[in-house]
Coordinates of N, CA and C in Angstrom, one line a residue:
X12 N 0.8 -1.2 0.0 CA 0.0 0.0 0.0 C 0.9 1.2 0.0
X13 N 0.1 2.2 -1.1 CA 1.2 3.3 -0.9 C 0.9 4.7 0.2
X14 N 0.1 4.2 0.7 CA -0.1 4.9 2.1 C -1.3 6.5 1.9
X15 N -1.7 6.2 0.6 CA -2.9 7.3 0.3 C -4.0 6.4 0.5
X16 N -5.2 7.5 0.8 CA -5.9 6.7 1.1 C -7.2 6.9 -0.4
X17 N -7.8 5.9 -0.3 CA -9.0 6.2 -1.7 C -9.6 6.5 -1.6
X18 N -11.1 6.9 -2.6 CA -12.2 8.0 -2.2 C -13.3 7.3 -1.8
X19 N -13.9 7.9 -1.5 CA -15.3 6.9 -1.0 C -16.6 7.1 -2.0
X20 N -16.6 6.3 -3.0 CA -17.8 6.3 -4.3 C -19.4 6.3 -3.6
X21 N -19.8 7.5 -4.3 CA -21.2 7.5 -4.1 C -21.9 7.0 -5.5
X22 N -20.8 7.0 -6.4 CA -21.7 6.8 -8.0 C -22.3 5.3 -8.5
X23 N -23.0 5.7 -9.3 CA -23.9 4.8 -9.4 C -22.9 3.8 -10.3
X24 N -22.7 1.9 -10.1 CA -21.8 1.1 -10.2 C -22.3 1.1 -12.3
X25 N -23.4 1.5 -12.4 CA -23.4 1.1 -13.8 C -23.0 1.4 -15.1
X26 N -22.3 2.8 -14.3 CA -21.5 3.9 -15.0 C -20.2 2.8 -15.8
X27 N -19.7 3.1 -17.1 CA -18.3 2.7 -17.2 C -17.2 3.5 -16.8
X28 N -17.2 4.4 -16.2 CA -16.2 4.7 -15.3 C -16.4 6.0 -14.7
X29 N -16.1 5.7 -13.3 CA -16.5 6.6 -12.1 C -15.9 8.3 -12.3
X30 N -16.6 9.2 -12.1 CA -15.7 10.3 -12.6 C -14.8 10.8 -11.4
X31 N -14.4 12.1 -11.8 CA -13.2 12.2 -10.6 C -13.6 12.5 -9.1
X32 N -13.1 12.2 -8.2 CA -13.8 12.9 -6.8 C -13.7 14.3 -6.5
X33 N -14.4 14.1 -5.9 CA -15.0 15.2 -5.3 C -14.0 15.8 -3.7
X34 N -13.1 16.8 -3.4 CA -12.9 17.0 -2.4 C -13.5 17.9 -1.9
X35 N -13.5 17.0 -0.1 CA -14.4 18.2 0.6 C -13.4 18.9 2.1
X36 N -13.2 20.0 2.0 CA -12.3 20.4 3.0 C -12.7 21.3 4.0
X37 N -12.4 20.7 5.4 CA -12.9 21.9 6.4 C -11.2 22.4 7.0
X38 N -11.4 23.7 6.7 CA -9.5 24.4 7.1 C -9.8 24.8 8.7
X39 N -10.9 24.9 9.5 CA -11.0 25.7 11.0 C -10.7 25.0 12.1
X40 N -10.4 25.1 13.2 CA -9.8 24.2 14.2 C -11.0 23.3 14.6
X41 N -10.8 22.1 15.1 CA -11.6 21.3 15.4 C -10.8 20.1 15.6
X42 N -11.4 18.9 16.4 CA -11.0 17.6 17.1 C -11.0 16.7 16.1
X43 N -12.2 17.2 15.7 CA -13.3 15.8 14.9 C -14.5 16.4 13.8
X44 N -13.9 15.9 12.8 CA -15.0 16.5 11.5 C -15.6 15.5 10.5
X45 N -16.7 15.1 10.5 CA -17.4 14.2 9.5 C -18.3 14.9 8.5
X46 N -18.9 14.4 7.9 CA -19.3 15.0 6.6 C -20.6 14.0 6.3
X47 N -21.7 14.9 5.9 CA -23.2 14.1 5.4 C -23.5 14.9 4.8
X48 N -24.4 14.3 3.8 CA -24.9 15.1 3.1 C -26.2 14.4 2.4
X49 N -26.2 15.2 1.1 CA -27.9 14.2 0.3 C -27.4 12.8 -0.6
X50 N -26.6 12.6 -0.4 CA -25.5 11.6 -0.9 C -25.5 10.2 0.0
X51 N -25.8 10.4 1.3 CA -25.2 9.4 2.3 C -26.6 9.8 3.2
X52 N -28.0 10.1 2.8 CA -29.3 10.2 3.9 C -28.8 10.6 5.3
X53 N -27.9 12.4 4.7 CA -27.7 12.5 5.9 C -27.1 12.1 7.4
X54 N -26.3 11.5 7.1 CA -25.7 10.6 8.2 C -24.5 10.7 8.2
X55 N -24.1 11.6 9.7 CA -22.6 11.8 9.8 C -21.3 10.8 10.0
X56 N -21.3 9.9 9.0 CA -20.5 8.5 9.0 C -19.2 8.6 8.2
X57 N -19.0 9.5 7.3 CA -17.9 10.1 6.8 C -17.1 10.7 7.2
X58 N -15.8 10.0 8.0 CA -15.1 11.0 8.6 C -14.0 11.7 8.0
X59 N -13.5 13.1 8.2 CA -12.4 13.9 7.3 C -11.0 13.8 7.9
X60 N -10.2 13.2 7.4 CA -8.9 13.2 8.0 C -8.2 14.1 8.2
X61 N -7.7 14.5 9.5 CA -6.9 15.6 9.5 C -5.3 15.6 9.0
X62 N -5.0 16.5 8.6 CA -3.4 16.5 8.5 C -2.9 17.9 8.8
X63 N -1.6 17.7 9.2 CA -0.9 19.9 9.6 C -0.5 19.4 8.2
X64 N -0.4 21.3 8.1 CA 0.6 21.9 7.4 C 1.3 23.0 7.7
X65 N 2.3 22.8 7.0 CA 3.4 24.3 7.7 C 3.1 25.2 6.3
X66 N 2.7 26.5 6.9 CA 2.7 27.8 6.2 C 3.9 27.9 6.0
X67 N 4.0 28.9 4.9 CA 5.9 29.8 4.9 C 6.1 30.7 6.1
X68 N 5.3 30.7 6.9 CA 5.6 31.6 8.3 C 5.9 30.4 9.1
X69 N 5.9 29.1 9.0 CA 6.3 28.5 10.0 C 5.2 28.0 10.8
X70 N 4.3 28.5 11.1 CA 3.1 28.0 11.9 C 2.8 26.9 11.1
X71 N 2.1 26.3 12.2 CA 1.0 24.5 11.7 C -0.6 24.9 11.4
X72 N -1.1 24.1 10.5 CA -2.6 25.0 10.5 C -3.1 23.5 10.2
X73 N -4.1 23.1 10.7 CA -4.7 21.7 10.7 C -5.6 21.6 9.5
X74 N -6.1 21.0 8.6 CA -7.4 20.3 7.4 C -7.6 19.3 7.7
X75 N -8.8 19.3 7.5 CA -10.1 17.8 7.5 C -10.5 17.8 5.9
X76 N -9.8 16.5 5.5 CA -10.5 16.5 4.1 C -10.4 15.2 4.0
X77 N -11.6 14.7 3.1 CA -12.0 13.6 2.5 C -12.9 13.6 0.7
X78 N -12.1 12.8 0.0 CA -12.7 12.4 -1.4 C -13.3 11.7 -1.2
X79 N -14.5 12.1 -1.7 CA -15.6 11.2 -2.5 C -16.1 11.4 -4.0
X80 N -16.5 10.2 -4.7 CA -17.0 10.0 -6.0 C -18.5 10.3 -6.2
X81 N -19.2 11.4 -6.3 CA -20.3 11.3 -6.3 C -20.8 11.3 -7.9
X82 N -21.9 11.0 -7.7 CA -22.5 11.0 -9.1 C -23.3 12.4 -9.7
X83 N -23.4 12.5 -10.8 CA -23.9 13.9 -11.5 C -25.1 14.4 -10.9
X84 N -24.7 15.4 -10.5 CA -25.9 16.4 -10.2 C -25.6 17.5 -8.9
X85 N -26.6 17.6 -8.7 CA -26.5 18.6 -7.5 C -26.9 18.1 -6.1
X86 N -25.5 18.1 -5.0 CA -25.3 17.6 -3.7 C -24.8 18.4 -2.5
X87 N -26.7 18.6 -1.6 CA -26.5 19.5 -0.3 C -25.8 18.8 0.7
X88 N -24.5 19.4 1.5 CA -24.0 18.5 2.5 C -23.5 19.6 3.5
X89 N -23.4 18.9 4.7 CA -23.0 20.3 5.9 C -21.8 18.7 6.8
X90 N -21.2 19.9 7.3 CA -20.0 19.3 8.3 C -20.6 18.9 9.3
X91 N -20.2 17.8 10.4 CA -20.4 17.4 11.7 C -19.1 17.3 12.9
X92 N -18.9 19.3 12.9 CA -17.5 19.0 13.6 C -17.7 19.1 15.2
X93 N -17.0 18.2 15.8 CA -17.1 18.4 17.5 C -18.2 18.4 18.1
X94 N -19.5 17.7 17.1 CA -20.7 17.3 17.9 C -21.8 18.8 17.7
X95 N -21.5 19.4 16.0 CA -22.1 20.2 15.8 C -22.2 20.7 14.2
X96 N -23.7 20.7 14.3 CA -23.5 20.8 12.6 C -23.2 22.5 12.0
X97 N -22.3 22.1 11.2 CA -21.7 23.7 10.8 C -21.5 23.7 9.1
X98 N -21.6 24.6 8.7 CA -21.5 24.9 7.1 C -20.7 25.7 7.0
X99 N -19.7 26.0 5.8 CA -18.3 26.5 5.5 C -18.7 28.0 4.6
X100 N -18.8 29.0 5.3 CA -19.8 29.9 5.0 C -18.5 30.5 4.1
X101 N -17.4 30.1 3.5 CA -16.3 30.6 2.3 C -17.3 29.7 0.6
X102 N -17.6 28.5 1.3 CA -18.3 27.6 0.1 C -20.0 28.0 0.0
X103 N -20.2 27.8 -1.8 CA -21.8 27.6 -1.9 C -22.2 27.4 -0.5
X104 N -23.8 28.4 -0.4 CA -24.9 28.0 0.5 C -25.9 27.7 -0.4
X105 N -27.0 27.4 0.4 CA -28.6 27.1 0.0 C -29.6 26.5 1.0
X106 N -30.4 27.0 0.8 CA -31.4 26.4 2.0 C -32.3 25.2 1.1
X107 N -32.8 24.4 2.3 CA -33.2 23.1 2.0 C -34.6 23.2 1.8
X108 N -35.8 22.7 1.6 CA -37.3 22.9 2.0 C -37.8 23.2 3.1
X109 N -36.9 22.4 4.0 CA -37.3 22.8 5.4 C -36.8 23.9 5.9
X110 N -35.7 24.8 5.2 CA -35.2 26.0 6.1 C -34.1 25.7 6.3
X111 N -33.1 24.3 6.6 CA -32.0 24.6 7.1 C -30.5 25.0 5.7
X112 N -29.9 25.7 6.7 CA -29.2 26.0 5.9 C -27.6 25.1 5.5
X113 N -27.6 24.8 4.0 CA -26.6 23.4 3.8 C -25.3 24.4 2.3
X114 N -24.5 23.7 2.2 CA -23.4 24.0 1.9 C -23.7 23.4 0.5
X115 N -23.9 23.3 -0.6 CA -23.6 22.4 -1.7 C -22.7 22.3 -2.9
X116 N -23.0 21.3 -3.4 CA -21.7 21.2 -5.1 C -22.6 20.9 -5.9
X117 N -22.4 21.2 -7.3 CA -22.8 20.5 -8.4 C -21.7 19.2 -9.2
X118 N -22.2 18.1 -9.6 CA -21.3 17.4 -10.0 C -21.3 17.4 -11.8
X119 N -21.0 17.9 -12.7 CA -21.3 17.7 -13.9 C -21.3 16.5 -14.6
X120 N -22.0 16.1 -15.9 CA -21.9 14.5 -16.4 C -20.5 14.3 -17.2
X121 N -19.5 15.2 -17.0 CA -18.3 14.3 -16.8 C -17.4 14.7 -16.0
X122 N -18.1 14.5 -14.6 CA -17.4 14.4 -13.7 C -16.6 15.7 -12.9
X123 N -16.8 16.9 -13.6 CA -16.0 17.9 -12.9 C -16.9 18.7 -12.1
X124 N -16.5 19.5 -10.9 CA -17.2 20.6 -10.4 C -17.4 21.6 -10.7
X125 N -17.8 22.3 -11.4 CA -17.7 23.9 -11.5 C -17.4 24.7 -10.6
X126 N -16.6 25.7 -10.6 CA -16.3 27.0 -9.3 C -17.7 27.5 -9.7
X127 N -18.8 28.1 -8.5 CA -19.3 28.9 -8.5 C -19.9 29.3 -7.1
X128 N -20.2 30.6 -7.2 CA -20.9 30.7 -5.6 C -22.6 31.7 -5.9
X129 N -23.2 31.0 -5.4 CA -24.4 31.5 -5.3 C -24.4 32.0 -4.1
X130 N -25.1 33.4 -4.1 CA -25.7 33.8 -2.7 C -27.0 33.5 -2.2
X131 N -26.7 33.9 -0.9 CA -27.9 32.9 -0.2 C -28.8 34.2 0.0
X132 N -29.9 34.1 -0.3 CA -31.3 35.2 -0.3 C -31.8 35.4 1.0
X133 N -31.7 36.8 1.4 CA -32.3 36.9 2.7 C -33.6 36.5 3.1
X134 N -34.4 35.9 2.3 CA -35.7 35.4 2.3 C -35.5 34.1 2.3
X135 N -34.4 33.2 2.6 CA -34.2 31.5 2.4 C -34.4 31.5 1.4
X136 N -34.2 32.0 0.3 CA -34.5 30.9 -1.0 C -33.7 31.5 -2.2
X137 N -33.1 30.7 -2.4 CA -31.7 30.8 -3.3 C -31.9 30.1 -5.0
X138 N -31.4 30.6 -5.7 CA -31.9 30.4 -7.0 C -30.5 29.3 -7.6
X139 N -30.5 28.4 -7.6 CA -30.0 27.7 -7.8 C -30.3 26.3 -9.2
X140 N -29.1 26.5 -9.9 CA -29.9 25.7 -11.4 C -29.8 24.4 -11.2
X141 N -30.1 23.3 -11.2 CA -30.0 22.2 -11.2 C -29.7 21.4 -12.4

């Protein structure tokens, strides 16, 4: 083993081949960070590995990140750090049906993410294309 670790596939097996993953990174201090989303029914079972890094100033700055393969489309997901659900308010927002507020990606049908950021509507409701 070469000591990386692999992504965790959400895509559907019928595909002839899986497109690229998806990374998801939380940069803020924390113990413990997992990840759910519409991909996984919600369920904070994805955990994000930490690793330091050294800045050019010398300091250590911690990341939680974890690949996954998801499949095309559009995927709401929020962090589960330290026993608390939190969204990366530098990344896409959007609010859900019910109101809460979730973090998302789009996955395109070959596999890349687009950069984009939608703002989130003072009225909860965010225009987002699907």
């Amino acid at each position: 083993e070469d000591g990386e670790r692999q992504p965790i596939s959400f895509a559907h097996a019928e595909k002839q081949s899986e497109p690229p993953p998806t990374t998801f990174t939380w940069k803020k201090h924390a113990e413990f960070v997992s990840l759910a989303g519409s991909f996984n029914g919600w369920v904070p079972n994805i955990q994000l590995h930490k690793k330091d890094t050294t800045r050019l100033d010398g300091t250590v700055k911690q990341v939680f990140s974890v690949d996954l393969i998801l499949p095309e489309g559009f995927h709401m997901y929020k962090f589960f750090v330290d026993g608390e659900w939190m969204v990366d308010e530098k990344l896409p927002q959007t609010f859900d049906p019910q109101g809460n507020l979730n973090n998302f990606t789009k996955v395109e049908a070959d596999g890349t993410v687009p950069c984009h950021r939608f703002p989130v509507q003072k009225n909860k409701t965010a225009s987002v294309p699907v």
